Every structure is written in structure tokens, then in C-alpha cells.
Coordinates of C-alpha atoms and ligand atoms in Angstrom, one line a residue:
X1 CA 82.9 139.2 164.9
X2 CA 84.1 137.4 161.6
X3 CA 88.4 137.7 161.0
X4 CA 89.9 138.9 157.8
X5 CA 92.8 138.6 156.3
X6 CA 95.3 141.3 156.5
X7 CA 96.1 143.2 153.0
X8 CA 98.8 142.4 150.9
X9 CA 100.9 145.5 150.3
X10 CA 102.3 145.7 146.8
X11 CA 106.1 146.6 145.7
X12 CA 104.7 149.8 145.0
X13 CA 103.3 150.9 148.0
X14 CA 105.9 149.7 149.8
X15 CA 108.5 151.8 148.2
X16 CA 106.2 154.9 148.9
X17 CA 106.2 154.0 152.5
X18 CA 110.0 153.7 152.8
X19 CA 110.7 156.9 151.1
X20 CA 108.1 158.6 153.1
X21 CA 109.0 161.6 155.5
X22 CA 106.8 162.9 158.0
X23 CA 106.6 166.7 159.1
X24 CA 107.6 168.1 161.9
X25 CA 104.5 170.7 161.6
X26 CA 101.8 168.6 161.0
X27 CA 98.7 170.9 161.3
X28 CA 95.5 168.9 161.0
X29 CA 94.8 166.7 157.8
X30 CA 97.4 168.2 155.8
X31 CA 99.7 166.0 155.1
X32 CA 98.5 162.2 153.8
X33 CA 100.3 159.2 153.9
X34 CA 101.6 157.4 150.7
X35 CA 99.1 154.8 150.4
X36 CA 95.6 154.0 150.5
X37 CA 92.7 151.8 150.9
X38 CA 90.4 151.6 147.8
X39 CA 87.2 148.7 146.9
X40 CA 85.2 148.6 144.0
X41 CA 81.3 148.6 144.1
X42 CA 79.9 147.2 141.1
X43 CA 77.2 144.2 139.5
X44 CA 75.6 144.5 142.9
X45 CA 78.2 143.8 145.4
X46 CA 81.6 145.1 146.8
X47 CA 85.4 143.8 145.4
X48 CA 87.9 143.1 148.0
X49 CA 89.6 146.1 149.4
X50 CA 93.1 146.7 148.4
X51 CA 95.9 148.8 149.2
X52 CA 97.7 151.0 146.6
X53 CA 100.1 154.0 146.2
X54 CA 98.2 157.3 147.3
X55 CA 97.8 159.0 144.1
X56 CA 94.8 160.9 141.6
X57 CA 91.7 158.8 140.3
X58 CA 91.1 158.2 137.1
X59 CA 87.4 159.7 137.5
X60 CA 85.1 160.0 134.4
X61 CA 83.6 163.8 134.6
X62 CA 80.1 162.6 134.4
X63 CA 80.6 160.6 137.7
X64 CA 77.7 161.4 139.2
X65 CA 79.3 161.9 142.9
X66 CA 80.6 165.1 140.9
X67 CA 77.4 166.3 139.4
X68 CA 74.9 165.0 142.5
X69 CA 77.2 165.0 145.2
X70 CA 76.4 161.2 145.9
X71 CA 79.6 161.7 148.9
X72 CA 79.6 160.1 152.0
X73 CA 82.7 160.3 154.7
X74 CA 83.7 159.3 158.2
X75 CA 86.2 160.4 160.3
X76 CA 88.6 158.1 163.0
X77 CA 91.4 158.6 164.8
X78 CA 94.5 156.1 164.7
X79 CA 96.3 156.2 168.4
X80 CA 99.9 155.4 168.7
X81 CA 99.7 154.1 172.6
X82 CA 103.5 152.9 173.0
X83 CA 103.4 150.9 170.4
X84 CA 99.7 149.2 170.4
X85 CA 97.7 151.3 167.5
X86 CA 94.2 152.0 169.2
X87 CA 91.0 153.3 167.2
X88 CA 87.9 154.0 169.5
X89 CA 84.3 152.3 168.3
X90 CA 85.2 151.6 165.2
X91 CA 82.1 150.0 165.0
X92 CA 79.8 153.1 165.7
X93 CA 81.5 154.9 162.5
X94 CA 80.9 151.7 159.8
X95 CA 77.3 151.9 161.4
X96 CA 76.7 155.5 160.5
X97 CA 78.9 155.1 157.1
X98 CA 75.9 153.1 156.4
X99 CA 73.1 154.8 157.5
X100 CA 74.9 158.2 155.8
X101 CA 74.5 155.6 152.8
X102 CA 71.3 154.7 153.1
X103 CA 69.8 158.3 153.4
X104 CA 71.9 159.1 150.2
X105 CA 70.5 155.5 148.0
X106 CA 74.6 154.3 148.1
X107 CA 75.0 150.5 148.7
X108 CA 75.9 149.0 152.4
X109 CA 79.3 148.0 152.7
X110 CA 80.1 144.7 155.2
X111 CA 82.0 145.6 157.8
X112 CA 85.0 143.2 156.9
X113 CA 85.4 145.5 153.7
X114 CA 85.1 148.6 155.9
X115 CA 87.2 147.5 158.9
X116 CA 90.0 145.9 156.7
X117 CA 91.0 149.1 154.8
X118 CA 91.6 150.7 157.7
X119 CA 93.0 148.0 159.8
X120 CA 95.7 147.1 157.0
X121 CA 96.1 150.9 156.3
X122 CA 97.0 151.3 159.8
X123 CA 98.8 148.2 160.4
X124 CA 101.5 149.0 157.8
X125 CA 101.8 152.7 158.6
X126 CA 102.6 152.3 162.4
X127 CA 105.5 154.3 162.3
X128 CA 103.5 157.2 161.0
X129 CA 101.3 157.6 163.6
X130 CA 102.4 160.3 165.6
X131 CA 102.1 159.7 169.4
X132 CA 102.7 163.1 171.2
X133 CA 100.2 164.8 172.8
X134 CA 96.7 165.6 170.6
X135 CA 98.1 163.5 168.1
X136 CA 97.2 160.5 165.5
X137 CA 96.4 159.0 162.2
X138 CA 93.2 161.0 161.6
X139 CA 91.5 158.3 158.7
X140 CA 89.0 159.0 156.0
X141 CA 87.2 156.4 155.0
X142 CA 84.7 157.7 151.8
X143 CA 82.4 156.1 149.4
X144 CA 81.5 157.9 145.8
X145 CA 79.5 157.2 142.7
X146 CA 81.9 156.6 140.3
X147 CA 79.6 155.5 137.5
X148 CA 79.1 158.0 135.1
X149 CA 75.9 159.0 133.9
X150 CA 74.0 162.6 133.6
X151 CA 70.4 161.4 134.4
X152 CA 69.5 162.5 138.3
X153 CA 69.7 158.7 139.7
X154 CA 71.4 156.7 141.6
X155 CA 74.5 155.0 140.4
X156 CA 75.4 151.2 140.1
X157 CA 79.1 152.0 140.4
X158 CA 80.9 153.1 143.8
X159 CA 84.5 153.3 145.6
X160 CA 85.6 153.0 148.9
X161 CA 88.6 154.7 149.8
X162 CA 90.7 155.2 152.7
X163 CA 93.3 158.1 152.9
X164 CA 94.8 158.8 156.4
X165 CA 96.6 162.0 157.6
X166 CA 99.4 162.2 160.7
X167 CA 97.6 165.1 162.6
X168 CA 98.2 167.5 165.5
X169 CA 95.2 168.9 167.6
X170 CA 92.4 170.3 165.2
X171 CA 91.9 173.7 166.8
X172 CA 94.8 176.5 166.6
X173 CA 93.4 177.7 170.0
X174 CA 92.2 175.3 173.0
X175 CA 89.4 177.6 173.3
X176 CA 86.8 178.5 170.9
X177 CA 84.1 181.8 170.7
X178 CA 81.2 180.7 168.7
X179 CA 78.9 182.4 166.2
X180 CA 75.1 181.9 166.8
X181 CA 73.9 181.5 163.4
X182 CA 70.5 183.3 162.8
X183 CA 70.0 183.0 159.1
X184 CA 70.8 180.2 157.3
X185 CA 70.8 176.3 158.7
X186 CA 72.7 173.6 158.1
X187 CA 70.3 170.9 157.7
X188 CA 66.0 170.7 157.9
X189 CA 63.6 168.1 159.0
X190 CA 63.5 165.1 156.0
X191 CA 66.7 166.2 155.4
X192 CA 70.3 164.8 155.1
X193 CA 71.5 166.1 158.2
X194 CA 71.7 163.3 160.5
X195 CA 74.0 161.7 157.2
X196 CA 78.0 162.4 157.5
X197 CA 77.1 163.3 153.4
X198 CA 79.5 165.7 151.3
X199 CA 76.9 168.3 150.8
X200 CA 76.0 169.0 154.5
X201 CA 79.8 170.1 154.9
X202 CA 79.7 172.4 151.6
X203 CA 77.1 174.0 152.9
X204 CA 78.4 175.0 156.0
X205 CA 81.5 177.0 154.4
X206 CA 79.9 180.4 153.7
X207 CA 78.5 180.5 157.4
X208 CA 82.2 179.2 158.6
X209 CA 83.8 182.0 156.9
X210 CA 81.4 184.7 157.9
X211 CA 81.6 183.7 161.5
X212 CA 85.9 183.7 160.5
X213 CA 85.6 187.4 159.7
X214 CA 83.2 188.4 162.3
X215 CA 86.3 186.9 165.2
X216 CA 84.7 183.8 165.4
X217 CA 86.1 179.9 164.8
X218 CA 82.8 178.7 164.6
X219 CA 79.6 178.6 163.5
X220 CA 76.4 177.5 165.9
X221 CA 73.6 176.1 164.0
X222 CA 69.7 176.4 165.0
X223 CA 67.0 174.7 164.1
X224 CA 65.6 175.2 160.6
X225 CA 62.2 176.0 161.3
X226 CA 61.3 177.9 164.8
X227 CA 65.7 179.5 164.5
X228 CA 64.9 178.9 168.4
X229 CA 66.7 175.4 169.3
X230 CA 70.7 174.1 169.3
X231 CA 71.7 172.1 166.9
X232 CA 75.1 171.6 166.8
X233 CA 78.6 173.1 165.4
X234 CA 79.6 172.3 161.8
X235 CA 81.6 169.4 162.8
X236 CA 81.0 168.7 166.5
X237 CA 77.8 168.3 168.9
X238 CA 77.3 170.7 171.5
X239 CA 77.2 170.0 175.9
X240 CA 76.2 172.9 178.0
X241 CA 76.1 173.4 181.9
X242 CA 73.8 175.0 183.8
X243 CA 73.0 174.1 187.8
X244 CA 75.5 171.7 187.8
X245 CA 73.7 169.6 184.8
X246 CA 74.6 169.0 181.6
X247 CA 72.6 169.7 178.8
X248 CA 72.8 168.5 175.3
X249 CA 70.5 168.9 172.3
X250 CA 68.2 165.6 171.9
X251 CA 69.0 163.8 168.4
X252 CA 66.5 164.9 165.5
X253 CA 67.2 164.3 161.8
X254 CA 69.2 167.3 161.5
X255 CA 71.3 166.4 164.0
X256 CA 74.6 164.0 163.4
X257 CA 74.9 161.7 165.7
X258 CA 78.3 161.9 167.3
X259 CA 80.2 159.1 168.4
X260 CA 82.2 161.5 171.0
X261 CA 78.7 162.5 171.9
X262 CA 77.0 159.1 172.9
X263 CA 80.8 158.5 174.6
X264 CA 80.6 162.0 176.6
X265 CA 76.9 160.7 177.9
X266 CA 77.8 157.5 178.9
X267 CA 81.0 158.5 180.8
X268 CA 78.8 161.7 182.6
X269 CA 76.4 159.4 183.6
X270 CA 78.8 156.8 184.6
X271 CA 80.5 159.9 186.7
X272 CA 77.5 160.8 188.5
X273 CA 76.3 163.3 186.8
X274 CA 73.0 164.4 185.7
X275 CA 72.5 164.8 182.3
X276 CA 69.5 165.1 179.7
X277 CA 69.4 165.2 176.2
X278 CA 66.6 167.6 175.4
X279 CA 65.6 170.8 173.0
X280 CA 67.8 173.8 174.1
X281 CA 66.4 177.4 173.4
X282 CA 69.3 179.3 172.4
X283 CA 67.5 182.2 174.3
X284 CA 67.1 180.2 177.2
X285 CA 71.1 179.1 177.2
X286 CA 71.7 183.0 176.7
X287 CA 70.1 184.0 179.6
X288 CA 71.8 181.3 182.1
X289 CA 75.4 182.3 180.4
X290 CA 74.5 185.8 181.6
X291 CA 73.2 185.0 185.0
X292 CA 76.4 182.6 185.3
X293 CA 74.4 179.9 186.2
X294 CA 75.5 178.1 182.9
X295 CA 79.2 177.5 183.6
X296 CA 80.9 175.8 181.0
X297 CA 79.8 174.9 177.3
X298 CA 81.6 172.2 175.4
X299 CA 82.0 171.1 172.0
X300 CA 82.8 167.3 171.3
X301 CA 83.7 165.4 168.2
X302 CA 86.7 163.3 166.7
X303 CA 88.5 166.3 165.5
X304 CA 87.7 168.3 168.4
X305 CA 87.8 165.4 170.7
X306 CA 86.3 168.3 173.6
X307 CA 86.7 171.8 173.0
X308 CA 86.0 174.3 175.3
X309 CA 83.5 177.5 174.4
X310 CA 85.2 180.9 175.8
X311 CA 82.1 182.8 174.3
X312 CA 79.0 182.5 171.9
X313 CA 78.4 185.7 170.1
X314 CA 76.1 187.2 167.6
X315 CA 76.6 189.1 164.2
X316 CA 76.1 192.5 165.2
X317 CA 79.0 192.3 167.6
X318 CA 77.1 191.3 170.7
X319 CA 79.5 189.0 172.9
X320 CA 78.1 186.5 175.9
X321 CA 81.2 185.4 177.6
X322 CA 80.7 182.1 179.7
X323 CA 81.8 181.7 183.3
X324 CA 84.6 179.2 183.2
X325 CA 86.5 178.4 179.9
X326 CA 87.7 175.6 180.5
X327 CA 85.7 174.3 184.1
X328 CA 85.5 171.0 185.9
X329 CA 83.3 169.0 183.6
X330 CA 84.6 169.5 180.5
X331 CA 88.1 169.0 182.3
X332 CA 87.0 165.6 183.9
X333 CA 84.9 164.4 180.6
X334 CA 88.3 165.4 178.6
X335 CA 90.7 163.6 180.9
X336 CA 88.5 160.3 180.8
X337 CA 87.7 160.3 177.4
X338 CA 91.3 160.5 176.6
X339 CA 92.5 158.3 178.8
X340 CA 90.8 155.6 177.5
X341 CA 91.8 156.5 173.9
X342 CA 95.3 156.6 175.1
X343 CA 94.7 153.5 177.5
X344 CA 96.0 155.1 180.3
X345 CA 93.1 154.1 182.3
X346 CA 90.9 151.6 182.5
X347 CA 88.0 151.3 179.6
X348 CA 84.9 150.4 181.2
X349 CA 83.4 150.2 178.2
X350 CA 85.2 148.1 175.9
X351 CA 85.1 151.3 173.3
X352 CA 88.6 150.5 172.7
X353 CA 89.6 148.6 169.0
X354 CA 93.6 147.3 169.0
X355 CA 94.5 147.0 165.3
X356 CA 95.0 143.8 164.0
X357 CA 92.8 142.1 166.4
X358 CA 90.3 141.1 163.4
X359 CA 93.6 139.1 161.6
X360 CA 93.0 135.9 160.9
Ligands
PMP1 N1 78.5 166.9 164.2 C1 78.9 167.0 162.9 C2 78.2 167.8 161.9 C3 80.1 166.3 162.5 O1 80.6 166.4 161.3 C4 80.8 165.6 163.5 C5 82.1 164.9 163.2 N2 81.8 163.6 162.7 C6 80.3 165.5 164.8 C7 79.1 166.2 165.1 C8 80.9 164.7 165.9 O2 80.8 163.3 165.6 P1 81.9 162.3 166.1 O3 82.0 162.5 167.6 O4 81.4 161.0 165.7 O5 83.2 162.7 165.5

């Protein structure tokens, strides 16, 4: 892997730092820190990155990320693990940033570009990065069409930015009840769904609120097409277990491809247990949640990191309440997946990044 060197941090950005207060109640990505990461796409290649005061663009209206939604994001976690800052596969998220910007005709960006925004970012707010329980920098790198233009087509012009947020956990609750959405779907084959693009998470809303006032915190998508097989949550892939195996929806184009997810298969497997990814009938799933004979259901992502189902539900009130609500696998997945964020325990596969370890 090629070094970089760390960025300078302006006069500016340093006196936003020092007067900088954190919180006490942090919630989840509501408060950001005082500076960020931004690069310039433009002629054909990428600027260096720099850091600057956290602060409004200066964003002509006919920027087409604002009239086409040419949006792309990522989302990482910054752990404060007694003093070493941790981030987990960093390489996995500049990988899908990528291919979220391929599907959406945006330029590559080299990893040092990606990697040194956030390692800089992160490297100068240390002592913003919460360390209790649930907690960390939760960082947001983006990329946007900033050239303007009204003619549907790609831009030539693009920014990088990274904004980071000290966070708490993501969910109010430790357990969630899911809606089964039977109408409208997030993403369809030849889609964008298997991009982390802007759109796919707009689109989601109205379902998110409805499932909101019908009791729910979530919303479970389906398939486009048959409205017959799992997808995945609006911001988290989906484990369920039935038999004593774990099931989780095979990757399709409408599916994102979660970094917790590949994680939460590797360590299963490494664990012992059996585990397929494969098309799950949500009619099938109901039926084993009834005859208890699915146990536990799980929901994994960054945010979420893994998030217990109490219940999935449907629309007209109907409630299917699973066995265990927070049972043995999700507990043991959980534990180890932490652990290794937090290096408490040993990381068997290397998924841990320590910041700075790319300065030259
Ligand atoms: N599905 C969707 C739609 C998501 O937005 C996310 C969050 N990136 C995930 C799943 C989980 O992905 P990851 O484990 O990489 O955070």
C-alpha cells in the first residue's frame, strides 16, 4: 500500500478545533465536527485533498448533483480504543465508493485521495472521538457533481468531502419490530441499488415514515418483481435463524453489499456455524417465525453495527413476534464483531485500520 502525507491543517481550522465543544447528548450524526475534508475533481483528474473549516458550499444551483442527484456516500466508523483511533476495512468502503461511482458515470477516486481525508480528518480530531460504549466518529465521505449544467449528462466537475459526526448508538431502542413492505421497493433489477447513491436513500423515506406511524422503526424491503424474496432494511442487510442456520439473502443488484455483512459471514463461518447466502421467501421466514423454529433475526450494518428484530409485522396490524430477541448468535456475532472493532480481542482477520499507519 502506497504512504501519504498527512494534511496540513490551516490557522483556520485549527482555531475551530480549539473552540470546539462536544455534547454530552450526542444522538447519532447530529452534531459535526468543525472541519472537513474536501478535493476537487476537474480537467480529468482529482486535486489533493485538503482540510478546511466545516462550513456551507458555495454551490451553483444548476449543479447537476442537485437537479440529477449525481450523490454518492459511505459511511465508517472512527473508534477511540484507549487512545489508538481504529476504522474497520477501510478498504472495502473506497471499493464500493467506487463502484457506487461507476454505476452513477462519477469518476474513480485513488485510494490515497480517499484514505487521506479521512485519516487526516481523524488524526487531528482524536479528542473528539467519543470512546464509551456504542460510540465513535461516524465519517461521511461523499462525492457530488458540482459542475453546473441543465442538460441530463454527466458532469466534468466533482467534490469529495468528508464531514464526520461524534455519535452514540444509532437505534433509540436495542431492539427493533420491522415493517414487511408489500408495495413499493427500494431498488429493481438494472438498477442503482447495489450503489450507496443519494437517491436509493430518498426513496426510502415515505416507506420509513409509514412503517414510523404504523409502530414500526423499520421498513423490510422485497424484491421488486415476484414482492416474494428479502432484500434488505433501508440501511442494513438482513441474518435470520432457523434450525440453528443462518440465513441471509444472496447478493443481487438490488442488494448493497454490506461490509458488516461479508464481516458477520466470515466470523459465523469462522465460529462453526452453518450459514448460506440464498433467496429467502418472506412467506417461508413467516412461517418458521411462527412455528419458532426461526429463533432470532438480525439486522447488520455500520450504523446498526447488529440489531436485533423483536418482530416483523405487516400493515394491517398483523404482528409475528420472533422467539428470542436478542438470542445466542446475534449475541456471539455482536460480541466478536465488536471486539475486534474495539481490539479487545484478537483480529483474525486483519479487518482492523490504525489511523496514521499510511503516514509517510
Ligand atoms: N444496506 C443498505 C441499504 C445500507 O445503506 C447499508 C449501510 N451502508 C447497509 C446495508 C450495511 O452496509 P455496511 O455494513 O457496509 O454499513
Amino acid at each position: 500500500m502506497s504512504t501519504y502525507q498527512r494534511l496540513l491543517l490551516d490557522p483556520k481550522s485549527e482555531d475551530a478545533l480549539s473552540k470546539y465543544e462536544m455534547p454530552k447528548d450526542l444522538g447519532f450524526g447530529k452534531t459535526i465536527l468543525p472541519i472537513m475534508a474536501i478535493a476537487e475533481y476537474k480537467n480529468g483528474s482529482w486535486g489533493a485533498a485538503k482540510l478546511q473549516p466545516y462550513g456551507p458550499l458555495n454551490l451553483d444551483p444548476a449543479a447537476r448533483v442537485l437537479h440529477y442527484g449525481q450523490a454518492i456516500f459511505e459511511g465508517m466508523k472512527a473508534y477511540n480504543n484507549e487512545g489508538k483511533i481504529a476504522l474497520f476495512r477501510p478498504e472495502e468502503n473506497h471499493k464500493r465508493f467506487n463502484r457506487s461511482a461507476e454505476r452513477m458515470a462519477m469518476p474513480d477516486i485513488p485510494f490515497e485521495t480517499f484514505m487521506n481525508a479521512i485519516d487526516s480528518l481523524c488524526s487531528y480530531s482524536e479528542k473528539f472521538i467519543p470512546a464509551g460504549e456504542g460510540e465513535s466518529l461516524y465519517l461521511r465521505p461523499f462525492m457530488i457533481a458540482s459542475e453546473a449544467g441543465l442538460g441530463l449528462a454527466a458532469a466534468n466537475e466533482y467534490l469529495y468531502m468528508v464531514v464526520a459526526s461524534p455519535s452514540g448508538g444509532y437505534f433509540a431502542a436495542d431492539k427493533v419490530n420491522v415493517l414487511i413492505e408489500r408495495s413499493a421497493c427500494r431498488a429493481a433489477p438494472g438498477g442503482t441499488g447495489y450503489a450507496k447513491a443519494a437517491g436509493n436513500y430518498g426513496g426510502s423515506i415515505q416507506a420509513g415514515n409509514k412503517a414510523i406511524k404504523l409502530g414500526f422503526q423499520q421498513t423490510m424491503w422485497l424484491d421488486a418483481v415476484e414482492k416474494k424474496y428479502v432484500e434488505e432494511l433501508s440501511g442494513m442487510n438482513i441474518f435470520a435463524v432457523v434450525n440453528n442456520k443462518i440465513y441471509t439473502p444472496k447478493l443481487t443488484d438490488s442488494i448493497l453489499e454490506g461490509i458488516t455483512r461479508d464481516s458477520v459471514i466470515k466470523l459465523a463461518r469462522h465460529k462453526g456455524y452453518e450459514l448460506e447466502e440464498c433467496t429467502l421467501d418472506i412467506n417461508w421466514l413467516v412461517e418458521k417465525i411462527k412455528s419458532e423454529e426461526c429463533s432470532e433475526i438480525f439486522a447488520v450494518g455500520t450504523a446498526a453495527v447488529v440489531t436485533p428484530l423483536s418482530s416483523l409485522g405487516e400493515a394491517d396490524g398483523t404482528i409475528y413476534k420472533i422467539k428470542e430477541d436478542f438470542g445466542p448468535v446475534a449475541k456471539l456475532i455482536k460480541d466478536n464483531l465488536v471486539g475486534i472493532q474495539r481490539q479487545s480481542i484478537e483480529d483474525p482477520f486483519s479487518w482492523v485500520y490504525e489511523i496514521g499507519t499510511n503516514f509517510s
